[in-house]
Short mmCIF file of C-alpha atoms in Angstrom, two decimals:
data_model
loop_
_atom_site.label_atom_id
_atom_site.label_comp_id
_atom_site.label_asym_id
_atom_site.label_seq_id
_atom_site.Cartn_x
_atom_site.Cartn_y
_atom_site.Cartn_z
CA LEU A 945 29.31 37.32 -2.24
CA VAL A 946 27.69 40.13 -4.19
CA SER A 947 29.56 42.77 -2.18
CA VAL A 948 32.83 40.94 -2.86
CA GLY A 949 31.96 40.86 -6.56
CA LYS A 950 31.27 44.58 -6.54
CA THR A 951 34.69 45.16 -4.99
CA VAL A 952 36.72 42.71 -7.10
CA VAL A 953 35.12 42.82 -10.56
CA PRO A 954 35.74 46.48 -11.53
CA PRO A 955 39.51 46.49 -10.80
CA THR A 956 39.79 43.04 -12.39
CA PHE A 957 38.19 44.30 -15.59
CA THR A 958 40.49 47.32 -15.56
CA MET A 959 43.58 45.14 -15.08
CA ILE A 960 42.60 42.74 -17.87
CA ARG A 961 41.91 45.59 -20.25
CA SER A 962 45.27 47.20 -19.41
CA ILE A 963 47.14 43.93 -19.99
CA VAL A 964 45.41 43.34 -23.31
CA GLN A 965 46.08 46.90 -24.48
CA PHE A 966 49.73 46.61 -23.41
CA TYR A 967 50.29 43.44 -25.41
CA GLN A 968 48.39 44.77 -28.40
CA SER A 969 50.76 47.75 -28.43
CA LEU A 970 53.84 45.51 -28.51
CA PRO A 971 55.44 44.36 -31.78
CA MET A 972 54.61 40.75 -32.55
CA ASP A 973 58.28 39.78 -32.44
CA ALA A 974 58.57 41.19 -28.90
CA ILE A 975 55.71 38.92 -27.82
CA ILE A 976 57.29 35.93 -29.60
CA ALA A 977 60.60 36.64 -27.85
CA GLN A 978 58.85 36.66 -24.46
CA ILE A 979 57.05 33.41 -25.26
CA GLY A 980 60.36 31.89 -26.31
CA LEU A 981 61.92 32.75 -22.96
CA VAL A 982 58.95 31.19 -21.16
CA TYR A 983 59.49 28.02 -23.21
CA CYS A 984 63.18 28.06 -22.23
CA PHE A 985 62.80 28.52 -18.50
CA ALA A 986 59.41 26.93 -17.74
CA GLY A 987 58.98 24.03 -20.18
CA GLY A 988 59.38 21.35 -17.53
CA TYR A 989 56.79 22.96 -15.26
CA TYR A 990 54.02 22.72 -17.87
CA PRO A 991 54.78 19.73 -20.13
CA THR A 992 51.26 19.05 -21.41
CA LEU A 993 50.53 22.76 -21.85
CA PHE A 994 53.59 23.32 -24.02
CA SER A 995 53.00 20.05 -25.87
CA SER A 996 49.47 21.24 -26.57
CA LEU A 997 50.79 24.51 -27.98
CA GLN A 998 53.27 22.64 -30.18
CA ALA A 999 50.50 20.32 -31.39
CA ALA A 1000 48.22 23.30 -32.02
CA ARG A 1001 50.84 24.76 -34.37
CA GLN A 1002 50.30 21.70 -36.55
CA SER A 1003 46.52 21.55 -36.07
CA GLY A 1004 45.24 24.94 -37.11
CA TRP A 1005 47.33 27.50 -35.24
CA GLU A 1006 46.18 30.49 -37.28
CA ILE A 1007 42.54 29.49 -36.92
CA MET A 1008 42.98 29.15 -33.16
CA ILE A 1009 44.70 32.55 -32.87
CA ASP A 1010 41.93 34.22 -34.88
CA ALA A 1011 39.30 32.57 -32.67
CA ILE A 1012 41.05 33.71 -29.47
CA GLN A 1013 41.33 37.22 -30.92
CA ASP A 1014 37.60 37.26 -31.70
CA LEU A 1015 36.74 36.14 -28.17
CA THR A 1016 39.14 38.71 -26.73
CA ASP A 1017 37.55 41.48 -28.78
CA GLU A 1018 34.10 40.48 -27.57
CA ALA A 1019 35.31 40.36 -23.95
CA ILE A 1020 36.83 43.84 -24.30
CA LYS A 1021 33.48 45.13 -25.57
CA VAL A 1022 31.78 43.82 -22.44
CA ILE A 1023 34.51 45.25 -20.20
CA ASP A 1024 34.23 48.67 -21.85
CA ALA A 1025 30.45 48.57 -21.49
CA THR A 1026 30.66 47.86 -17.75
CA VAL A 1027 33.16 50.57 -16.86
CA ASP A 1028 30.55 53.19 -15.99
CA ILE A 1029 28.24 50.90 -13.98
CA GLN A 1030 27.48 52.16 -10.48
CA TRP A 1031 27.95 48.83 -8.73
CA GLU A 1032 27.27 50.06 -5.22
CA SER A 1033 23.91 51.61 -6.11
CA MET A 1034 22.27 48.37 -7.32
CA ASN A 1035 20.75 45.48 -5.46
CA ARG A 1036 21.41 41.87 -6.42
CA LYS A 1037 18.50 41.48 -8.82
CA ASP A 1038 19.04 44.77 -10.63
CA LEU A 1039 22.76 44.08 -10.93
CA PHE A 1040 22.17 40.66 -12.48
CA LEU A 1041 19.57 41.95 -14.94
CA HIS A 1042 21.76 44.91 -15.91
CA GLN A 1043 24.81 42.70 -16.50
CA ALA A 1044 22.79 40.18 -18.51
CA ASN A 1045 21.32 42.99 -20.60
CA ILE A 1046 24.80 44.38 -21.36
CA VAL A 1047 26.14 40.97 -22.34
CA LEU A 1048 23.21 40.16 -24.63
CA LYS A 1049 23.33 43.55 -26.34
CA THR A 1050 27.11 43.78 -26.68
CA LEU A 1051 28.25 40.31 -27.72
CA ASP A 1052 28.02 38.96 -31.27
CA PRO A 1053 26.60 35.42 -30.90
CA VAL A 1054 27.58 34.36 -34.43
CA LYS A 1055 31.21 35.37 -33.92
CA ILE A 1056 31.33 33.65 -30.52
CA ASN A 1057 29.79 30.48 -31.94
CA GLN A 1058 32.29 30.37 -34.83
CA ALA A 1059 35.23 31.05 -32.50
CA ALA A 1060 34.13 28.35 -30.05
CA GLY A 1061 33.74 25.87 -32.90
CA ALA A 1062 37.22 26.69 -34.19
CA LEU A 1063 38.75 26.21 -30.74
CA TYR A 1064 36.94 22.89 -30.31
CA THR A 1065 38.16 21.63 -33.69
CA THR A 1066 41.73 22.60 -32.82
CA TRP A 1067 41.45 20.90 -29.44
CA LEU A 1068 40.36 17.64 -31.11
CA GLY A 1069 43.58 17.66 -33.14
CA VAL A 1070 45.66 18.55 -30.09
CA SER A 1071 44.11 15.81 -27.95
CA ALA A 1072 44.85 13.21 -30.63
CA VAL A 1073 48.51 14.26 -30.67
CA LEU A 1074 48.75 14.24 -26.86
CA GLU A 1075 47.31 10.73 -26.66
CA ARG A 1076 50.09 9.42 -28.89
CA GLU A 1077 52.85 11.50 -27.33
CA TYR A 1078 52.11 10.53 -23.73
CA ALA A 1079 51.34 6.90 -24.51
CA ARG A 1080 55.08 6.25 -24.09
CA THR A 1081 54.92 7.78 -20.60
CA ILE A 1082 52.12 5.39 -19.66
CA SER A 1083 54.05 2.50 -21.21
CA LEU A 1084 57.16 3.44 -19.23
CA SER A 1085 55.17 3.66 -15.99
CA LEU A 1086 53.63 0.21 -16.56
CA THR A 1087 57.06 -1.29 -17.26
CA LEU A 1088 58.49 0.29 -14.12
CA ALA A 1089 55.50 -0.81 -12.06
CA TYR A 1090 55.94 -4.43 -13.19
CA SER A 1091 59.61 -4.37 -12.18
CA PHE A 1092 58.86 -2.65 -8.86
CA GLU A 1093 56.11 -5.12 -7.97
CA ARG A 1094 58.36 -8.15 -8.42
CA VAL A 1095 60.85 -6.71 -5.93
CA ALA A 1096 58.29 -5.13 -3.58
CA HIS A 1097 56.26 -8.32 -3.18
CA TRP A 1098 59.41 -10.17 -2.14
CA ILE A 1099 60.73 -7.45 0.20
CA LEU A 1100 57.63 -5.77 1.62
CA GLU A 1101 54.97 -8.49 1.85
CA PRO A 1102 56.59 -10.69 4.55
CA PRO A 1103 57.05 -7.88 7.12
CA LEU A 1104 53.62 -6.44 6.29
CA ARG A 1105 51.97 -9.82 6.83
CA PHE A 1106 53.82 -10.08 10.13
CA VAL A 1107 52.51 -6.77 11.53
CA ILE A 1108 49.01 -6.84 9.98
CA PRO A 1109 46.25 -9.07 11.37
CA LYS A 1110 45.57 -12.24 9.38
CA ASP A 1111 42.09 -11.06 8.35
CA TYR A 1112 43.67 -8.29 6.26
CA HIS A 1113 46.45 -10.31 4.62
CA ARG A 1114 44.57 -10.46 1.32
CA TRP A 1115 44.89 -6.69 1.05
CA VAL A 1116 48.68 -6.73 1.30
CA PRO A 1117 49.56 -7.63 -2.33
CA VAL A 1118 46.87 -5.29 -3.65
CA VAL A 1119 48.09 -2.30 -1.64
CA VAL A 1120 51.72 -3.04 -2.52
CA GLY A 1121 50.74 -3.16 -6.19
CA TRP A 1122 48.92 0.16 -5.93
CA GLY A 1123 51.94 1.73 -4.27
CA CYS A 1124 54.28 0.41 -6.97
CA LYS A 1125 52.05 1.74 -9.73
CA ALA A 1126 51.83 5.15 -8.07
CA ALA A 1127 55.61 5.31 -7.61
CA ALA A 1128 56.20 4.19 -11.21
CA MET A 1129 53.82 6.80 -12.61
CA ASN A 1130 55.47 9.50 -10.50
CA ILE A 1131 58.95 8.55 -11.76
CA ALA A 1132 57.82 8.24 -15.38
CA TRP A 1133 56.11 11.61 -15.22
CA ARG A 1134 59.21 13.29 -13.80
CA ILE A 1135 61.31 11.77 -16.57
CA GLN A 1136 58.79 13.14 -19.09
CA ARG A 1137 59.05 16.58 -17.50
CA VAL A 1138 62.84 16.52 -17.94
CA LEU A 1139 62.46 15.49 -21.60
CA THR A 1140 59.89 18.22 -22.17
CA ALA A 1141 62.13 20.75 -20.45
CA SER A 1142 64.96 19.96 -22.88
CA THR A 1143 62.87 20.07 -26.06
CA SER A 1144 60.92 23.17 -25.08
CA ALA A 1145 64.15 24.94 -24.07
CA MET A 1146 65.65 24.36 -27.51
CA THR A 1147 62.41 25.40 -29.26
CA GLY A 1148 62.03 28.50 -27.11
CA GLY A 1149 65.67 29.48 -27.59
CA VAL A 1150 65.33 29.47 -31.36
CA MET A 1151 62.02 31.37 -31.15
CA PHE A 1152 63.66 34.00 -28.97
CA ALA A 1153 66.76 34.31 -31.17
CA ARG A 1154 64.87 34.63 -34.45
CA ALA A 1155 62.45 37.16 -33.01
CA ILE A 1156 65.32 39.30 -31.70
CA LEU A 1157 67.20 39.06 -35.01
CA ARG A 1158 64.09 40.09 -36.97
CA MET A 1159 63.76 43.13 -34.72
CA LEU A 1160 67.44 43.99 -35.27
CA HIS A 1161 67.09 43.48 -39.03
CA ARG A 1162 64.22 45.95 -39.22
CA ARG A 1163 66.43 48.51 -37.49
CA GLY A 1164 69.26 47.95 -39.96
CA VAL A 1165 71.54 46.11 -37.52
CA THR A 1166 73.40 43.31 -39.31
CA ILE A 1167 76.17 42.47 -36.77
CA PHE A 1168 78.92 42.28 -39.39
CA GLY A 1169 76.64 40.48 -41.82
CA TRP A 1170 75.61 37.70 -39.43
CA VAL A 1171 71.95 38.73 -39.51
CA GLY A 1172 70.38 37.31 -42.68
CA GLU A 1173 68.34 39.27 -45.17
CA THR A 1174 65.11 37.98 -43.69
CA GLY A 1175 66.22 38.58 -40.11
CA GLN A 1176 66.41 34.84 -39.39
CA GLU A 1177 67.81 31.76 -41.17
CA SER A 1178 71.41 32.48 -40.27
CA PRO A 1179 74.09 30.73 -38.20
CA LEU A 1180 73.66 33.41 -35.55
CA ASP A 1181 70.09 32.42 -34.72
CA GLU A 1182 71.21 28.85 -34.07
CA ILE A 1183 74.11 29.99 -31.89
CA ILE A 1184 71.97 32.37 -29.83
CA GLY A 1185 68.99 30.02 -29.76
CA PHE A 1186 70.82 26.95 -28.52
CA THR A 1187 72.86 29.01 -26.05
CA VAL A 1188 69.72 30.52 -24.52
CA GLY A 1189 68.02 27.11 -24.63
CA ALA A 1190 70.94 25.45 -22.84
CA ILE A 1191 70.89 28.14 -20.15
CA GLY A 1192 67.14 27.67 -19.70
CA PHE A 1193 67.41 23.88 -19.49
CA TRP A 1194 70.35 24.03 -17.07
CA THR A 1195 68.46 26.51 -14.89
CA GLN A 1196 65.42 24.23 -14.66
CA ILE A 1197 67.48 21.14 -13.87
CA GLU A 1198 69.65 22.98 -11.33
CA VAL A 1199 66.59 24.30 -9.49
CA GLN A 1200 64.70 21.01 -9.63
CA TYR A 1201 67.70 19.01 -8.45
CA LYS A 1202 67.39 20.89 -5.17
CA ASN A 1203 63.63 20.18 -5.06
CA ASN A 1204 63.72 16.46 -5.96
CA PHE A 1205 62.45 17.25 -9.47
CA SER A 1206 59.00 18.12 -8.20
CA PHE A 1207 58.68 20.85 -10.87
CA LYS A 1208 56.53 23.03 -8.65
CA VAL A 1209 56.68 26.76 -9.26
CA PRO A 1210 58.28 28.35 -6.19
CA PHE A 1211 56.55 30.99 -4.10
CA PRO A 1212 55.98 33.90 -4.77
CA LEU A 1213 56.08 33.21 -8.54
CA SER A 1214 53.20 30.78 -8.00
CA LEU A 1215 50.97 33.78 -7.25
CA ILE A 1216 51.42 34.79 -10.90
CA THR A 1217 51.50 31.39 -12.58
CA TRP A 1218 48.47 29.81 -10.88
CA PRO A 1219 46.26 30.07 -14.02
CA PHE A 1220 48.86 28.02 -15.93
CA ASP A 1221 49.03 25.53 -13.05
CA TRP A 1222 45.27 25.02 -13.25
CA LEU A 1223 45.37 24.72 -17.04
CA GLU A 1224 48.19 22.18 -16.82
CA LYS A 1225 46.24 20.07 -14.31
CA TYR A 1226 43.10 20.31 -16.47
CA ILE A 1227 44.91 19.08 -19.59
CA GLN A 1228 46.48 16.22 -17.64
CA TRP A 1229 43.08 15.23 -16.22
CA VAL A 1230 41.32 15.40 -19.59
#
């Protein structure tokens, strides 16, 4: 395990530092435009993740961004401090002590504590919003389950009782009920994914359009006066935004129609999006 860590950790640190430096060098509007496109074409894949981001915008977005930036800065300090470590020349104990010493000397505990507290406060607001927003999904699943059970008990129980020994007949209605609830939750969740795909596509399209128009405005491009004085708030941003959003929504539905609306990221893109898959599953579980 240690040898694997010695092989994997240094290039991982280098890659993370390169990615962070690349995004820090980009204009903010370029980053917003990229995020908008992700909203457009991937909203249905990560419904709770995007809903959390939307809720965070109303629950202390700036505070959360500042906290993430503080944590990122501290992480970069640790990465920079570990660049010159001779991993292969240390045994397990010396490596652990050296890493712990670097972390304790490099990190600012007060800044980390404040950033963690800010993130926790934002998450409390986000979780409250998610509970209300997805209560309708739970309500829909319960309604569907009730309707399914009435039909399933009438259609499925007689043949099941015929093929199952009499000693296990008491389990038949319970198992049928479980199956109906599972099917209802699956259907309700897929409906919610479609709804989230539509709303996130429209939101992402407008984000993308306004970011692009702000970038054009700063370069003096007005497109025959269609670009407003502020680089946004013009009919053009709505036209571009809803057009891009419609394309993103249609793309998601067209792809998922072929995959029974499973909303699973296809391979090999899943090799890149796995952190978001884990985060989506974590938010759903919590």
